[in-house]
Coordinates of C-alpha atoms in Angstrom, one line a residue:
M183 CA 83.0 56.2 101.2
K184 CA 80.5 57.6 103.7
K185 CA 80.7 54.4 105.7
L186 CA 84.5 54.5 105.7
F187 CA 84.4 58.1 106.8
T188 CA 82.0 57.3 109.6
L189 CA 84.1 54.3 110.7
L190 CA 87.2 56.6 110.9
V191 CA 85.4 59.1 113.0
V192 CA 84.2 56.3 115.3
F193 CA 87.9 55.1 115.5
A194 CA 88.9 58.6 116.5
L195 CA 86.4 58.6 119.4
C196 CA 87.5 55.4 121.0
G197 CA 89.7 56.6 123.8
S198 CA 93.5 57.0 123.9
K199 CA 94.6 53.3 123.8
Y200 CA 91.6 51.2 123.0
V201 CA 89.6 50.4 119.8
Q202 CA 86.8 47.8 119.9
G203 CA 88.2 46.4 123.2
Q204 CA 91.7 45.8 121.9
S205 CA 94.8 47.7 123.2
L206 CA 96.8 49.5 120.6
T207 CA 100.4 49.8 121.5
D208 CA 102.6 52.6 120.2
K209 CA 104.5 49.9 118.2
T210 CA 101.2 48.8 116.5
V211 CA 100.3 52.3 115.6
A212 CA 103.9 53.0 114.4
R213 CA 103.7 50.1 112.0
Q214 CA 100.3 51.3 110.7
I215 CA 101.8 54.7 110.0
L216 CA 104.8 53.4 108.2
N217 CA 102.7 51.0 106.1
D218 CA 100.1 53.6 105.3
R219 CA 100.8 54.4 101.6
N220 CA 98.1 57.1 101.6
L221 CA 100.4 59.2 103.7
D222 CA 103.1 59.0 101.0
S223 CA 100.5 60.0 98.4
I224 CA 99.3 63.0 100.4
Q225 CA 102.8 64.2 100.9
R226 CA 103.7 63.9 97.2
N227 CA 100.5 65.8 96.2
A228 CA 101.2 68.4 98.9
L229 CA 104.7 69.1 97.6
Q230 CA 103.4 69.6 94.1
L231 CA 101.0 72.2 95.3
L232 CA 103.5 73.9 97.6
K233 CA 105.6 75.1 94.6
G234 CA 103.3 78.2 94.7
F235 CA 102.8 80.8 97.4
S236 CA 99.3 82.1 97.1
A237 CA 96.8 80.7 99.5
G238 CA 94.8 78.7 96.9
T239 CA 92.8 78.9 93.7
S240 CA 90.4 81.5 95.2
Y241 CA 93.2 83.8 96.3
N242 CA 95.7 85.9 94.5
E243 CA 97.4 87.0 97.7
V244 CA 100.3 85.6 99.7
W245 CA 98.9 85.6 103.2
I246 CA 101.3 85.4 106.1
R247 CA 99.0 83.4 108.3
D248 CA 98.8 80.8 105.5
F249 CA 102.4 80.9 104.5
N250 CA 103.5 80.3 108.1
T251 CA 101.7 76.9 107.9
F252 CA 103.2 75.7 104.7
I253 CA 106.7 77.2 104.6
R254 CA 108.3 73.9 105.6
G255 CA 106.8 72.2 102.6
S256 CA 107.8 75.2 100.4
L257 CA 111.4 74.7 101.4
K258 CA 111.3 71.1 100.1
V259 CA 110.4 72.2 96.6
R260 CA 111.7 75.7 96.2
D261 CA 115.2 77.0 96.7
K262 CA 115.8 78.7 100.1
Q263 CA 116.5 82.1 98.5
T264 CA 113.1 82.3 96.8
V265 CA 111.4 81.4 100.1
K266 CA 113.5 83.9 102.0
D267 CA 112.6 86.6 99.5
V268 CA 108.9 86.0 100.0
L269 CA 109.4 86.3 103.8
L270 CA 111.3 89.6 103.3
L271 CA 108.4 91.1 101.4
F272 CA 106.5 91.4 104.6
F273 CA 109.3 93.3 106.3
K274 CA 109.7 95.6 103.3
I275 CA 106.1 96.8 103.7
Q276 CA 106.0 96.8 107.5
G277 CA 104.3 99.7 109.1
D278 CA 106.2 102.5 110.9
D279 CA 104.6 101.3 114.1
G280 CA 105.8 97.7 113.5
N281 CA 102.5 96.2 112.2
I282 CA 102.6 93.5 109.7
V283 CA 100.1 93.2 106.8
D284 CA 98.0 90.1 106.1
G285 CA 98.3 89.7 102.4
L286 CA 100.5 90.8 99.5
V287 CA 99.4 90.8 95.9
D288 CA 100.6 91.9 92.5
T289 CA 99.4 95.5 91.9
S290 CA 97.6 94.4 88.7
K291 CA 95.5 92.1 90.8
A292 CA 94.8 94.5 93.7
H293 CA 91.0 94.5 93.3
G294 CA 89.8 92.8 96.5
G295 CA 88.1 95.8 98.0
Y296 CA 90.7 96.3 100.7
A297 CA 92.4 99.5 101.8
Y298 CA 95.7 98.7 100.0
R299 CA 99.2 99.8 101.3
Y300 CA 102.2 100.5 99.0
S301 CA 105.9 100.8 99.6
K302 CA 108.8 102.3 97.7
L303 CA 110.6 99.1 98.5
L304 CA 108.0 97.0 96.7
P305 CA 106.9 98.9 93.6
T306 CA 105.0 96.0 92.0
W307 CA 103.2 94.9 95.1
A308 CA 100.1 96.0 97.0
A309 CA 99.3 94.9 100.6
H310 CA 96.4 95.0 103.0
K311 CA 95.7 94.2 106.6
N312 CA 92.6 92.6 108.0
T313 CA 92.4 94.8 111.1
V314 CA 90.1 92.5 113.0
E315 CA 92.9 90.0 113.3
T316 CA 95.8 90.0 115.7
D317 CA 97.9 87.2 114.3
Q318 CA 99.9 88.7 111.4
E319 CA 102.9 89.8 113.5
S320 CA 103.0 86.5 115.4
S321 CA 102.7 84.5 112.2
L322 CA 105.6 86.2 110.5
V323 CA 107.9 85.7 113.5
Q324 CA 107.0 82.0 113.5
A325 CA 107.6 81.7 109.8
V326 CA 111.1 83.1 110.1
K327 CA 111.8 80.6 112.9
K328 CA 110.6 77.7 110.7
Y329 CA 112.7 79.0 107.8
I330 CA 115.9 78.9 110.0
D331 CA 115.0 75.5 111.5
V332 CA 114.7 73.9 108.1
T333 CA 117.6 75.7 106.3
G334 CA 120.0 76.6 109.1
D335 CA 120.3 80.0 107.4
A336 CA 120.3 82.5 110.2
S337 CA 121.6 85.2 107.9
I338 CA 118.0 86.3 107.4
L339 CA 118.1 87.9 110.9
T340 CA 120.9 90.3 109.9
E341 CA 119.4 91.3 106.6
V342 CA 119.0 95.1 106.7
I343 CA 115.8 96.6 105.3
D344 CA 115.5 100.3 105.2
G345 CA 118.1 100.7 108.0
K346 CA 116.8 98.0 110.3
T347 CA 117.7 94.4 110.6
V348 CA 115.1 91.7 110.4
M349 CA 115.7 90.8 114.0
R350 CA 114.9 94.4 115.1
R351 CA 111.9 94.4 112.8
M352 CA 110.6 91.3 114.5
E353 CA 110.9 93.0 117.8
D354 CA 109.1 96.0 116.4
A355 CA 106.3 93.7 115.3
M356 CA 106.0 92.3 118.8
Q357 CA 106.1 95.8 120.2
Y358 CA 103.2 96.7 118.0
I359 CA 101.0 94.1 119.7
L360 CA 102.0 95.5 123.1
T361 CA 101.2 99.0 122.0
D362 CA 98.2 98.7 119.8
R363 CA 96.7 95.3 120.6
W364 CA 97.2 95.0 124.4
S365 CA 94.8 95.1 127.3
A366 CA 96.4 96.9 130.2
R367 CA 93.8 95.6 132.5
Y368 CA 94.3 91.9 131.8
Q369 CA 97.8 92.0 130.4
L370 CA 96.7 90.0 127.4
V371 CA 96.5 90.4 123.7
K372 CA 93.2 91.8 122.4
G373 CA 91.5 91.9 119.0
A374 CA 88.1 92.3 117.4
T375 CA 85.5 89.7 118.3
T376 CA 85.6 86.9 115.7
I377 CA 84.9 83.1 115.8
D378 CA 87.9 81.5 117.3
W379 CA 90.8 82.1 114.9
G380 CA 88.5 83.7 112.3
D381 CA 88.8 87.0 110.5
V382 CA 85.1 88.2 110.3
Q383 CA 83.2 90.2 112.9
P384 CA 79.6 89.2 113.8
E385 CA 77.9 92.4 112.6
A386 CA 76.6 92.6 109.1
G387 CA 78.8 94.5 106.6
W388 CA 82.5 94.5 105.7
G389 CA 83.5 92.1 108.5
V390 CA 87.3 92.2 108.2
A391 CA 87.9 95.8 109.2
I392 CA 87.7 97.6 112.6
N393 CA 84.7 99.9 112.6
K394 CA 82.3 101.7 115.0
Q395 CA 80.5 98.5 115.8
T396 CA 83.6 96.6 116.7
K397 CA 83.5 94.9 120.1
W398 CA 87.1 94.4 121.5
S399 CA 87.8 91.2 123.2
I400 CA 90.5 88.7 124.3
D401 CA 90.6 85.2 123.1
I402 CA 92.9 82.2 123.3
Y403 CA 94.0 82.1 119.7
D404 CA 95.7 85.5 119.6
N405 CA 97.4 85.0 122.9
A406 CA 98.6 81.5 122.0
M407 CA 100.0 82.8 118.7
F408 CA 101.8 85.6 120.5
A409 CA 103.3 83.2 123.1
I410 CA 104.6 80.9 120.4
A411 CA 106.1 83.9 118.6
L412 CA 107.8 85.2 121.7
R413 CA 109.3 81.7 122.3
D414 CA 110.5 81.6 118.7
L415 CA 112.0 85.1 119.0
A416 CA 114.0 84.2 122.1
E417 CA 115.3 81.0 120.4
M418 CA 116.4 83.0 117.3
K419 CA 118.4 85.6 119.2
P420 CA 121.8 85.9 117.6
A421 CA 124.9 86.0 119.8
G422 CA 125.8 89.5 120.9
Y423 CA 122.3 90.8 120.1
T424 CA 120.6 92.8 122.8
F425 CA 116.8 92.6 123.0
Q426 CA 114.8 95.9 123.4
K427 CA 112.6 94.1 126.0
N428 CA 112.7 91.1 128.2
W429 CA 110.4 89.0 125.9
Q430 CA 110.8 85.8 127.9
D431 CA 109.5 87.6 131.0
I432 CA 106.5 88.9 129.0
A433 CA 105.9 85.4 127.8
A434 CA 105.9 84.0 131.3
K435 CA 103.5 86.6 132.5
L436 CA 101.3 86.0 129.5
K437 CA 100.9 82.3 130.3
K438 CA 100.0 83.2 133.9
Q439 CA 97.3 85.7 132.7
V440 CA 95.9 83.2 130.2
R441 CA 95.5 80.6 132.9
A442 CA 93.9 83.2 135.2
H443 CA 91.4 84.7 132.8
L444 CA 90.8 82.4 129.8
W445 CA 91.1 78.9 131.0
S446 CA 88.1 77.4 132.8
S447 CA 89.4 74.7 135.1
A448 CA 85.8 73.8 136.1
N449 CA 85.0 73.0 132.4
N450 CA 88.4 72.0 131.1
K451 CA 88.2 74.4 128.2
Y452 CA 88.9 78.0 127.2
I453 CA 86.2 80.5 127.3
P454 CA 85.4 82.1 123.9
H455 CA 85.9 85.7 124.7
L456 CA 86.7 88.1 127.5
Y457 CA 85.0 91.4 126.5
L458 CA 86.5 94.9 127.0
N459 CA 83.7 97.2 125.7
G460 CA 80.7 95.0 125.8
S461 CA 79.6 91.8 124.0
P462 CA 78.1 91.9 120.5
F463 CA 75.7 89.1 121.5
S464 CA 72.4 89.2 123.4
G465 CA 72.3 88.8 127.1
S466 CA 70.3 85.6 126.8
F467 CA 73.0 83.9 124.6
D468 CA 75.3 81.5 126.5
E469 CA 78.5 81.9 124.4
K470 CA 80.6 80.1 127.0
A471 CA 78.8 76.8 126.0
I472 CA 80.7 77.0 122.7
L473 CA 83.9 74.9 122.3
Y474 CA 86.8 76.6 120.4
T475 CA 89.1 74.0 118.8
G476 CA 91.6 75.8 116.6
G477 CA 92.7 78.3 119.3
T478 CA 92.8 75.5 121.8
I479 CA 95.2 73.5 119.6
C480 CA 97.4 76.6 119.4
A481 CA 97.2 76.9 123.2
I482 CA 98.5 73.4 123.5
M483 CA 101.3 74.2 121.1
A484 CA 102.1 77.3 123.2
G485 CA 102.5 75.0 126.3
F486 CA 99.6 76.5 128.2
N487 CA 98.1 73.1 129.3
T488 CA 99.1 70.1 131.4
P489 CA 99.0 66.5 130.0
A490 CA 95.9 65.8 132.1
E491 CA 94.1 68.8 130.7
I492 CA 95.1 67.9 127.2
K493 CA 93.5 64.5 127.5
Q494 CA 90.3 66.2 128.7
I495 CA 90.5 68.6 125.8
L496 CA 90.8 65.7 123.3
R497 CA 87.7 64.0 124.9
Q498 CA 85.7 67.2 124.3
F499 CA 87.0 67.6 120.8
R500 CA 86.0 64.1 119.9
A501 CA 82.6 64.4 121.6
A502 CA 81.9 67.5 119.5
A503 CA 82.9 65.8 116.3
A504 CA 80.7 62.9 117.0
K505 CA 77.6 65.1 117.0
E506 CA 77.9 65.8 113.3
K507 CA 78.0 63.1 110.6
Y508 CA 81.1 64.3 108.8
A509 CA 83.0 66.3 111.4
T510 CA 86.5 65.9 112.6
I511 CA 88.3 67.6 115.5
G512 CA 89.0 70.4 112.9
I513 CA 85.4 71.6 113.3
T514 CA 86.0 75.3 114.1
V515 CA 83.5 75.7 116.9
Y516 CA 80.7 73.6 118.4
P517 CA 77.9 74.3 118.5
P518 CA 77.8 77.0 115.8
Y519 CA 76.7 80.5 116.5
P520 CA 73.0 81.1 115.6
L521 CA 72.4 83.4 112.7
S522 CA 70.5 85.7 115.1
Q523 CA 73.8 86.2 117.0
F524 CA 76.2 86.2 114.1
P525 CA 74.5 87.8 111.1
N526 CA 77.7 87.8 109.1
M527 CA 78.0 84.0 108.9
K528 CA 75.4 81.3 108.9
P529 CA 75.7 78.3 111.1
Y530 CA 77.9 75.5 109.5
L531 CA 79.3 78.0 107.0
Y532 CA 83.0 78.8 106.8
Q533 CA 84.4 79.6 110.2
N534 CA 81.1 79.1 112.0
A535 CA 81.4 75.3 112.5
G536 CA 82.9 74.5 109.1
D537 CA 85.6 71.8 109.4
W538 CA 89.2 73.0 108.8
T539 CA 92.1 70.6 108.4
W540 CA 94.2 73.7 108.3
F541 CA 93.8 73.9 112.1
G542 CA 92.7 70.4 113.1
G543 CA 95.8 69.0 111.3
R544 CA 98.0 70.8 113.8
I545 CA 97.1 68.3 116.4
A546 CA 100.2 66.3 115.6
E547 CA 102.5 69.2 116.3
A548 CA 100.5 70.0 119.4
L549 CA 100.7 66.5 120.9
K550 CA 104.3 65.7 119.9
P551 CA 105.9 67.1 123.0
Y552 CA 103.6 65.0 125.2
G553 CA 104.2 61.7 123.4
L554 CA 100.6 61.4 122.3
L555 CA 101.2 60.7 118.6
T556 CA 98.9 57.6 118.8
D557 CA 96.1 60.0 119.6
A558 CA 97.2 62.4 116.9
Y559 CA 97.2 59.7 114.2
R560 CA 93.7 58.6 115.3
D561 CA 92.3 62.1 115.1
L562 CA 94.1 62.8 111.8
K563 CA 92.7 59.7 110.0
P564 CA 89.4 61.2 108.9
M565 CA 91.2 64.3 107.6
L566 CA 93.7 62.1 105.7
A567 CA 90.8 60.0 104.3
R568 CA 89.0 63.0 102.8
A569 CA 92.2 64.3 101.2
I570 CA 92.4 61.0 99.4
E571 CA 88.7 60.8 98.7
N572 CA 88.6 64.4 97.2
K573 CA 91.9 64.0 95.4
G574 CA 93.2 67.3 96.7
F575 CA 93.3 69.9 99.4
Y576 CA 90.4 72.2 100.2
E577 CA 89.8 75.2 102.4
W578 CA 87.1 73.7 104.6
Y579 CA 84.5 71.0 104.7
D580 CA 80.7 70.9 105.4
V581 CA 80.1 68.7 108.4
Q582 CA 76.6 68.0 107.4
T583 CA 77.3 66.8 103.9
G584 CA 81.0 66.0 103.9
K585 CA 81.5 68.1 100.8
P586 CA 84.6 70.2 100.3
K587 CA 84.0 73.9 100.3
G588 CA 85.9 77.2 99.7
S589 CA 89.1 77.4 97.8
G590 CA 90.6 74.4 96.0
D591 CA 94.4 73.8 96.0
F592 CA 94.4 75.2 99.5
R593 CA 98.0 75.4 100.5
G594 CA 97.3 75.8 104.2
E595 CA 95.8 72.3 104.4
A596 CA 98.5 70.9 102.2
G597 CA 101.2 72.3 104.4
V598 CA 99.7 71.3 107.7
L599 CA 99.1 67.7 106.5
Y600 CA 102.6 67.5 105.1
D601 CA 104.1 68.6 108.4
A602 CA 101.7 66.3 110.4
I603 CA 102.7 63.2 108.4
D604 CA 106.4 64.1 108.8
I605 CA 105.9 64.2 112.5
L606 CA 104.1 60.9 112.5
K607 CA 106.7 59.1 110.4
L608 CA 109.6 60.3 112.4
W609 CA 107.9 59.3 115.7
A610 CA 107.0 55.8 114.2
K611 CA 110.6 55.2 113.1
Q612 CA 111.8 56.1 116.6
V613 CA 109.3 53.9 118.3
L614 CA 110.3 50.9 116.3
K615 CA 114.0 51.7 116.5
E616 CA 113.8 51.7 120.3
G617 CA 112.2 48.3 120.2

């Protein structure tokens, strides 16, 4: 199996249209996709898993950043009212300032060491917010958009919760980011310093909560997620509804600022962080040499990059993956942060250069608008192979051993692969139909 995995990675590194000197047309790849029975098997297994809502076997919580990535699959196996009710839980415990929690858990299982929040509207639930993150609000808005896209049920927008409609509450969530997580200087979203899309600070200690050691910074992931949420918000606007702000204008300015401050045209990549109150890393450490993959994929999904830039990004992703025996383009960052710089997470552990299909698998959705599904299939192949090899879905993978790590039955991976395969199949059918 190791040889197969290595071959698949080599396959992924062989340029956009050529493998071993032979041109691969879209038709050829389309036939491969439709004849790949492993894709059917992965989707069947994913749907079995997506009957539940917690993140995985290691988690009791329903996390909004996870649920946002498997809600489409959930709607295939659960009735829409049940899925809708889960979404509404997050609005029922929304903060007065508009903030959205990370996770919700049955009160009997609220023993995770978090500062729990309770609501009179949810007497049997406890909630908590990882305050180093700035993606909860954006994730919820995106999840509502996916719910409507799949079901056609826009009535969720006019649901009234404690005197406010869901539509207004989503605006409140976006306003929270502008009020509490906004850099006036750069006109960009800010958050605590973490690894790419991660939720742990570098300093030793309880890494998921803002504290006196927190170094505030701006990164591509938070801003890409916000941009996608603003786009979704505008597309969901009901007839006759008046926005509190011109969100489309804010989104346009956000893209301009991202391009000005986060994108390095000289290196065809996003810088890891733009610091607001000093860096947590030593002056001798060259953080800009690190490649961020997950946030970059989200940036492509947000429409921040040109087709030419995307091809350069893919080349860098593949080059990084080639440097580790079992890596895919889902490797969180490369190279990893040294332990001396990031005491809270060893190199190659978890978000510090662990390999996450949960993010790498989004490459299909990212490349779809650009017609690069041949590339997407190539980059997804190693991820699909290990889902088959390991007979399930895991939180992350060790790029040095190839072993699955973290939570089993990880619904984030299952949901992302389910969606990616759907995108590939629909594209393949269209390619062959057009002849």
